[in-house]
GROMACS .gro file of C-alpha atoms in nm:
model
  176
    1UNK     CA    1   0.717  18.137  -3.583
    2UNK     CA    2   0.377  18.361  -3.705
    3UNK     CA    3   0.381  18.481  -3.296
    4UNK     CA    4   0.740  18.545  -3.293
    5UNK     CA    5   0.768  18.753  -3.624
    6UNK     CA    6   0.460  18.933  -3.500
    7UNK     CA    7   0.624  19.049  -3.196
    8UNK     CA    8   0.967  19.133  -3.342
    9UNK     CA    9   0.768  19.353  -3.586
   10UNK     CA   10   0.580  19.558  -3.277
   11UNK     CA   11   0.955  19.570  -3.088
   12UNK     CA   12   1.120  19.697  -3.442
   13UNK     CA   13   0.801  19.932  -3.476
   14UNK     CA   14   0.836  20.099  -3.113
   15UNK     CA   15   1.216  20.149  -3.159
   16UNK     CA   16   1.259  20.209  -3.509
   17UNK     CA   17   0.979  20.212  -3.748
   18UNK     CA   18   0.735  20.449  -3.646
   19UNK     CA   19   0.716  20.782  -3.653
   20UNK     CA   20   0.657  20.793  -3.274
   21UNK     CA   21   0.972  20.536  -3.252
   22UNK     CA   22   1.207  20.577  -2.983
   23UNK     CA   23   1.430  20.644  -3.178
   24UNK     CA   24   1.288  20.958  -3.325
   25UNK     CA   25   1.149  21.085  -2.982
   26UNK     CA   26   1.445  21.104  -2.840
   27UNK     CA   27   1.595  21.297  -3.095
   28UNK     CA   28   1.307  21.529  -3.039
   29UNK     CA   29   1.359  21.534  -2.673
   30UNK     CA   30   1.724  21.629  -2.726
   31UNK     CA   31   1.588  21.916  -2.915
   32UNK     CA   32   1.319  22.011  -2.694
   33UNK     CA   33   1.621  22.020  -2.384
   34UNK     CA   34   1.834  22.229  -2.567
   35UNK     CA   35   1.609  22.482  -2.622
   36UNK     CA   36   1.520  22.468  -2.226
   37UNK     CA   37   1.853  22.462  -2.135
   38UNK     CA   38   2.091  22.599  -2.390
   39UNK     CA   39   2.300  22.394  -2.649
   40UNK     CA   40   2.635  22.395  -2.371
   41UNK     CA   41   2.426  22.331  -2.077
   42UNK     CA   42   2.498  22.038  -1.879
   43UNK     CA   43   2.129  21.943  -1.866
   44UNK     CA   44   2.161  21.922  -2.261
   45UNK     CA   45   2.477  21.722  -2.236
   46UNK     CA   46   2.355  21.455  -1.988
   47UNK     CA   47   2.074  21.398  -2.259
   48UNK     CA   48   2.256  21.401  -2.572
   49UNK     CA   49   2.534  21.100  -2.449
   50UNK     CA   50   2.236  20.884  -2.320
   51UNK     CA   51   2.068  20.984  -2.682
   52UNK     CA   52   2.390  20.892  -2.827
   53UNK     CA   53   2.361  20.577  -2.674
   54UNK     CA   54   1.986  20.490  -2.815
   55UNK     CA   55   2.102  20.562  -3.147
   56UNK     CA   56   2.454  20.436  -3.137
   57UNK     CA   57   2.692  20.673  -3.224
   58UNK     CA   58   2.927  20.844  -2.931
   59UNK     CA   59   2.929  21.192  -2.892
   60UNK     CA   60   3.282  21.359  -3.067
   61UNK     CA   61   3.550  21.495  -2.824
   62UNK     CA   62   3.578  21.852  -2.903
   63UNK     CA   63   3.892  21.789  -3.125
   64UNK     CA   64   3.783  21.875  -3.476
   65UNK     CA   65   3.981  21.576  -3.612
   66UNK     CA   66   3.898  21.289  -3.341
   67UNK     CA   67   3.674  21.016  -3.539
   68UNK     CA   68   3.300  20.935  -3.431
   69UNK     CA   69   3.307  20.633  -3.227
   70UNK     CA   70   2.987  20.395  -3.239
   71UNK     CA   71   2.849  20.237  -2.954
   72UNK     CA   72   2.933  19.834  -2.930
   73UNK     CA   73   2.703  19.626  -2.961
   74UNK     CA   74   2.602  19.536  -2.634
   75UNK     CA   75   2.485  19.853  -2.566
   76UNK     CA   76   2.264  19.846  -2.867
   77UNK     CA   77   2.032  19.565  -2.749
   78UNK     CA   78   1.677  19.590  -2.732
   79UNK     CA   79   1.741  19.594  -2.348
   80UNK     CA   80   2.002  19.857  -2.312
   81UNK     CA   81   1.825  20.100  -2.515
   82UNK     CA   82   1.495  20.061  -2.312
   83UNK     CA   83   1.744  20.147  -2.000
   84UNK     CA   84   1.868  20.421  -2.119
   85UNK     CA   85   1.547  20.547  -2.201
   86UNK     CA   86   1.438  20.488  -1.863
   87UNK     CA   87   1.743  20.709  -1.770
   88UNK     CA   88   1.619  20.945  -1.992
   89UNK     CA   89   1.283  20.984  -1.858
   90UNK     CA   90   1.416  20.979  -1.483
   91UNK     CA   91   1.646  21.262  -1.577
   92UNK     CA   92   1.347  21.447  -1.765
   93UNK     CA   93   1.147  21.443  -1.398
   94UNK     CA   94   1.444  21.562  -1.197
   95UNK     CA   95   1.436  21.879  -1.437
   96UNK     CA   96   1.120  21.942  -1.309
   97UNK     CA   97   0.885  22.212  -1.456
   98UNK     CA   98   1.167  22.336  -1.615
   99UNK     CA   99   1.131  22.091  -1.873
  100UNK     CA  100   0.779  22.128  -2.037
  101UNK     CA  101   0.769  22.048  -2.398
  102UNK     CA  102   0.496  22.186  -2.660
  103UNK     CA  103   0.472  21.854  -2.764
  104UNK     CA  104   0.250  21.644  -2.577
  105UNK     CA  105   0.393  21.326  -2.695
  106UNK     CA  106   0.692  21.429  -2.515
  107UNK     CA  107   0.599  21.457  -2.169
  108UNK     CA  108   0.727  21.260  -1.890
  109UNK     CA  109   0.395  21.118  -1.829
  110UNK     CA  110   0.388  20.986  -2.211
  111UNK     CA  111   0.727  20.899  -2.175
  112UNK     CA  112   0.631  20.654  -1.910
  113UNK     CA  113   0.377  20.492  -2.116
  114UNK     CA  114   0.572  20.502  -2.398
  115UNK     CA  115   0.839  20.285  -2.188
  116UNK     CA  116   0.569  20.039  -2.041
  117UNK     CA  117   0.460  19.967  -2.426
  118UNK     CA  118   0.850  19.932  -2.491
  119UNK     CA  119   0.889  19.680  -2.211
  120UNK     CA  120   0.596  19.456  -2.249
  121UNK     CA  121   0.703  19.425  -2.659
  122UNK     CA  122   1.064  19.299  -2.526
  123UNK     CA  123   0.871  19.092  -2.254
  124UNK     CA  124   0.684  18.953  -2.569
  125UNK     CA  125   0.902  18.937  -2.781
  126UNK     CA  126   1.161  18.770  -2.573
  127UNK     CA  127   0.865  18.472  -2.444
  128UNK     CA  128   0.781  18.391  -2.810
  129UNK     CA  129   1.115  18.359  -2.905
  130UNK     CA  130   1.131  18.081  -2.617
  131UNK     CA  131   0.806  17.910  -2.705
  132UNK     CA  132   1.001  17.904  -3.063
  133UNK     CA  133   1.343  17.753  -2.963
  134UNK     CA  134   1.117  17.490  -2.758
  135UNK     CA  135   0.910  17.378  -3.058
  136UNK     CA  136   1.232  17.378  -3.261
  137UNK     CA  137   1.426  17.170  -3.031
  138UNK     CA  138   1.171  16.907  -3.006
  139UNK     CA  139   1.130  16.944  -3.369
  140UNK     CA  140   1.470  16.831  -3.346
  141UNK     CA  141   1.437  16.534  -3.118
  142UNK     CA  142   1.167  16.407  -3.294
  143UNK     CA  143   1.333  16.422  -3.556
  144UNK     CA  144   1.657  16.196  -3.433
  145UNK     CA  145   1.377  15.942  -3.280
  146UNK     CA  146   1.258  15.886  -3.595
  147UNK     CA  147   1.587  15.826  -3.773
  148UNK     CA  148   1.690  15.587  -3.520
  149UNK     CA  149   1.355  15.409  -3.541
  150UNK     CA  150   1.392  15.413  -3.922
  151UNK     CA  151   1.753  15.273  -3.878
  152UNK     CA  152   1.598  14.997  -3.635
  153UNK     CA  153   1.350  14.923  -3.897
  154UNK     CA  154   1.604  14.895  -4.193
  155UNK     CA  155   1.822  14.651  -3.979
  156UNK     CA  156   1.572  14.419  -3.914
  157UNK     CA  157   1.470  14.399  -4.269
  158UNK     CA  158   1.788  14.352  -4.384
  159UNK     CA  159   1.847  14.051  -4.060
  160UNK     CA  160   1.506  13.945  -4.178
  161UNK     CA  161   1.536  13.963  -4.542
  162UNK     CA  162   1.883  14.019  -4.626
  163UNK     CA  163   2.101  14.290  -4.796
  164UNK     CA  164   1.963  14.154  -5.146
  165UNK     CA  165   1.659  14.126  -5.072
  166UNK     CA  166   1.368  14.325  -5.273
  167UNK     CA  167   1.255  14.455  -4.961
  168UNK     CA  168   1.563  14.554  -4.797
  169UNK     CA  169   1.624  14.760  -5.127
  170UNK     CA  170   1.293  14.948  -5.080
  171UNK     CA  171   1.404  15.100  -4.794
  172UNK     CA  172   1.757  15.078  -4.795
  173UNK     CA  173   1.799  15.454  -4.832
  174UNK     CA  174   1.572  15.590  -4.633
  175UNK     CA  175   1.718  15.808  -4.337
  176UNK     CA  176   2.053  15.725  -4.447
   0.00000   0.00000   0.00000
């Protein structure tokens, strides 16, 4: 459980938590496109819906009074986001030199690492969580083994002893 709540909190820290979180670079790379591109430019729309998608709200339609749809679920999953990322970065490189942020956090080639961090924390996290359902369902088992053994041992006190026995009432409520 330790292992598995260890590697949750690294995933929730690369997406979420930090300040380097996916999350918040991609808002910054949306920014840093913009001003590369222009706020209409199809460059800068391409990266905004696949931002929208990391963060989970849809883009509006132009109409002032359409409602802000947010993303389902599915496409909110650890694994979805880190695709869409990757999606991100891919269109980044076909920009070219075009694209060249001030901020060295936000180049392509710290992108990439940035992804390979993201995708060995899911790898992680997604192996511990494994090992944990294991040890939990043999937890389990062991657990119904030793009620049936317990109601194997209460029957033959009770055959041995009888129901009125003191020793059949020692145990008589055990794993009941």
């Amino acid at each position: 459980m330790q292992a598995y709540s260890a590697a949750v909190d690294i995933r929730q820290k690369l997406f979420e938590k930090d300040s380097n979180s996916l999350r918040n670079l991609v808002t910054l790379i949306a920014a840093t496109v913009r001003s590369s591109y222009g706020k209409t430019s199809k460059e800068a729309a391409i990266i905004a819906s696949l931002v929208a998608k990391i963060q989970g709200v849809s883009i509006p339609k132009k109409d002032k009074e359409a409602e802000v749809k947010t993303v389902s679920q599915s496409e909110r999953s650890f694994g979805s986001m880190t695709q869409n990322f990757s999606d991100v970065i891919k269109t980044l490189e076909n920009y070219g030199t075009k694209y060249n942020p001030g901020n060295t956090d936000l180049t392509t080639v710290n992108l990439r690492n940035k992804l390979q961090s993201i995708l060995e924390a899911n790898v992680v996290a997604t192996s511990t969580y494994g090992q944990l359902k294991n040890g939990r369902n043999q937890r389990s088992d062991s657990y119904k083994l030793l009620k049936e053994k317990t109601q194997r041992i209460k029957d033959a006190v009770k055959g041995q002893y009888g129901s009125q026995s003191t020793e059949y009432n020692l145990i008589r409520r055990l794993a009941a």
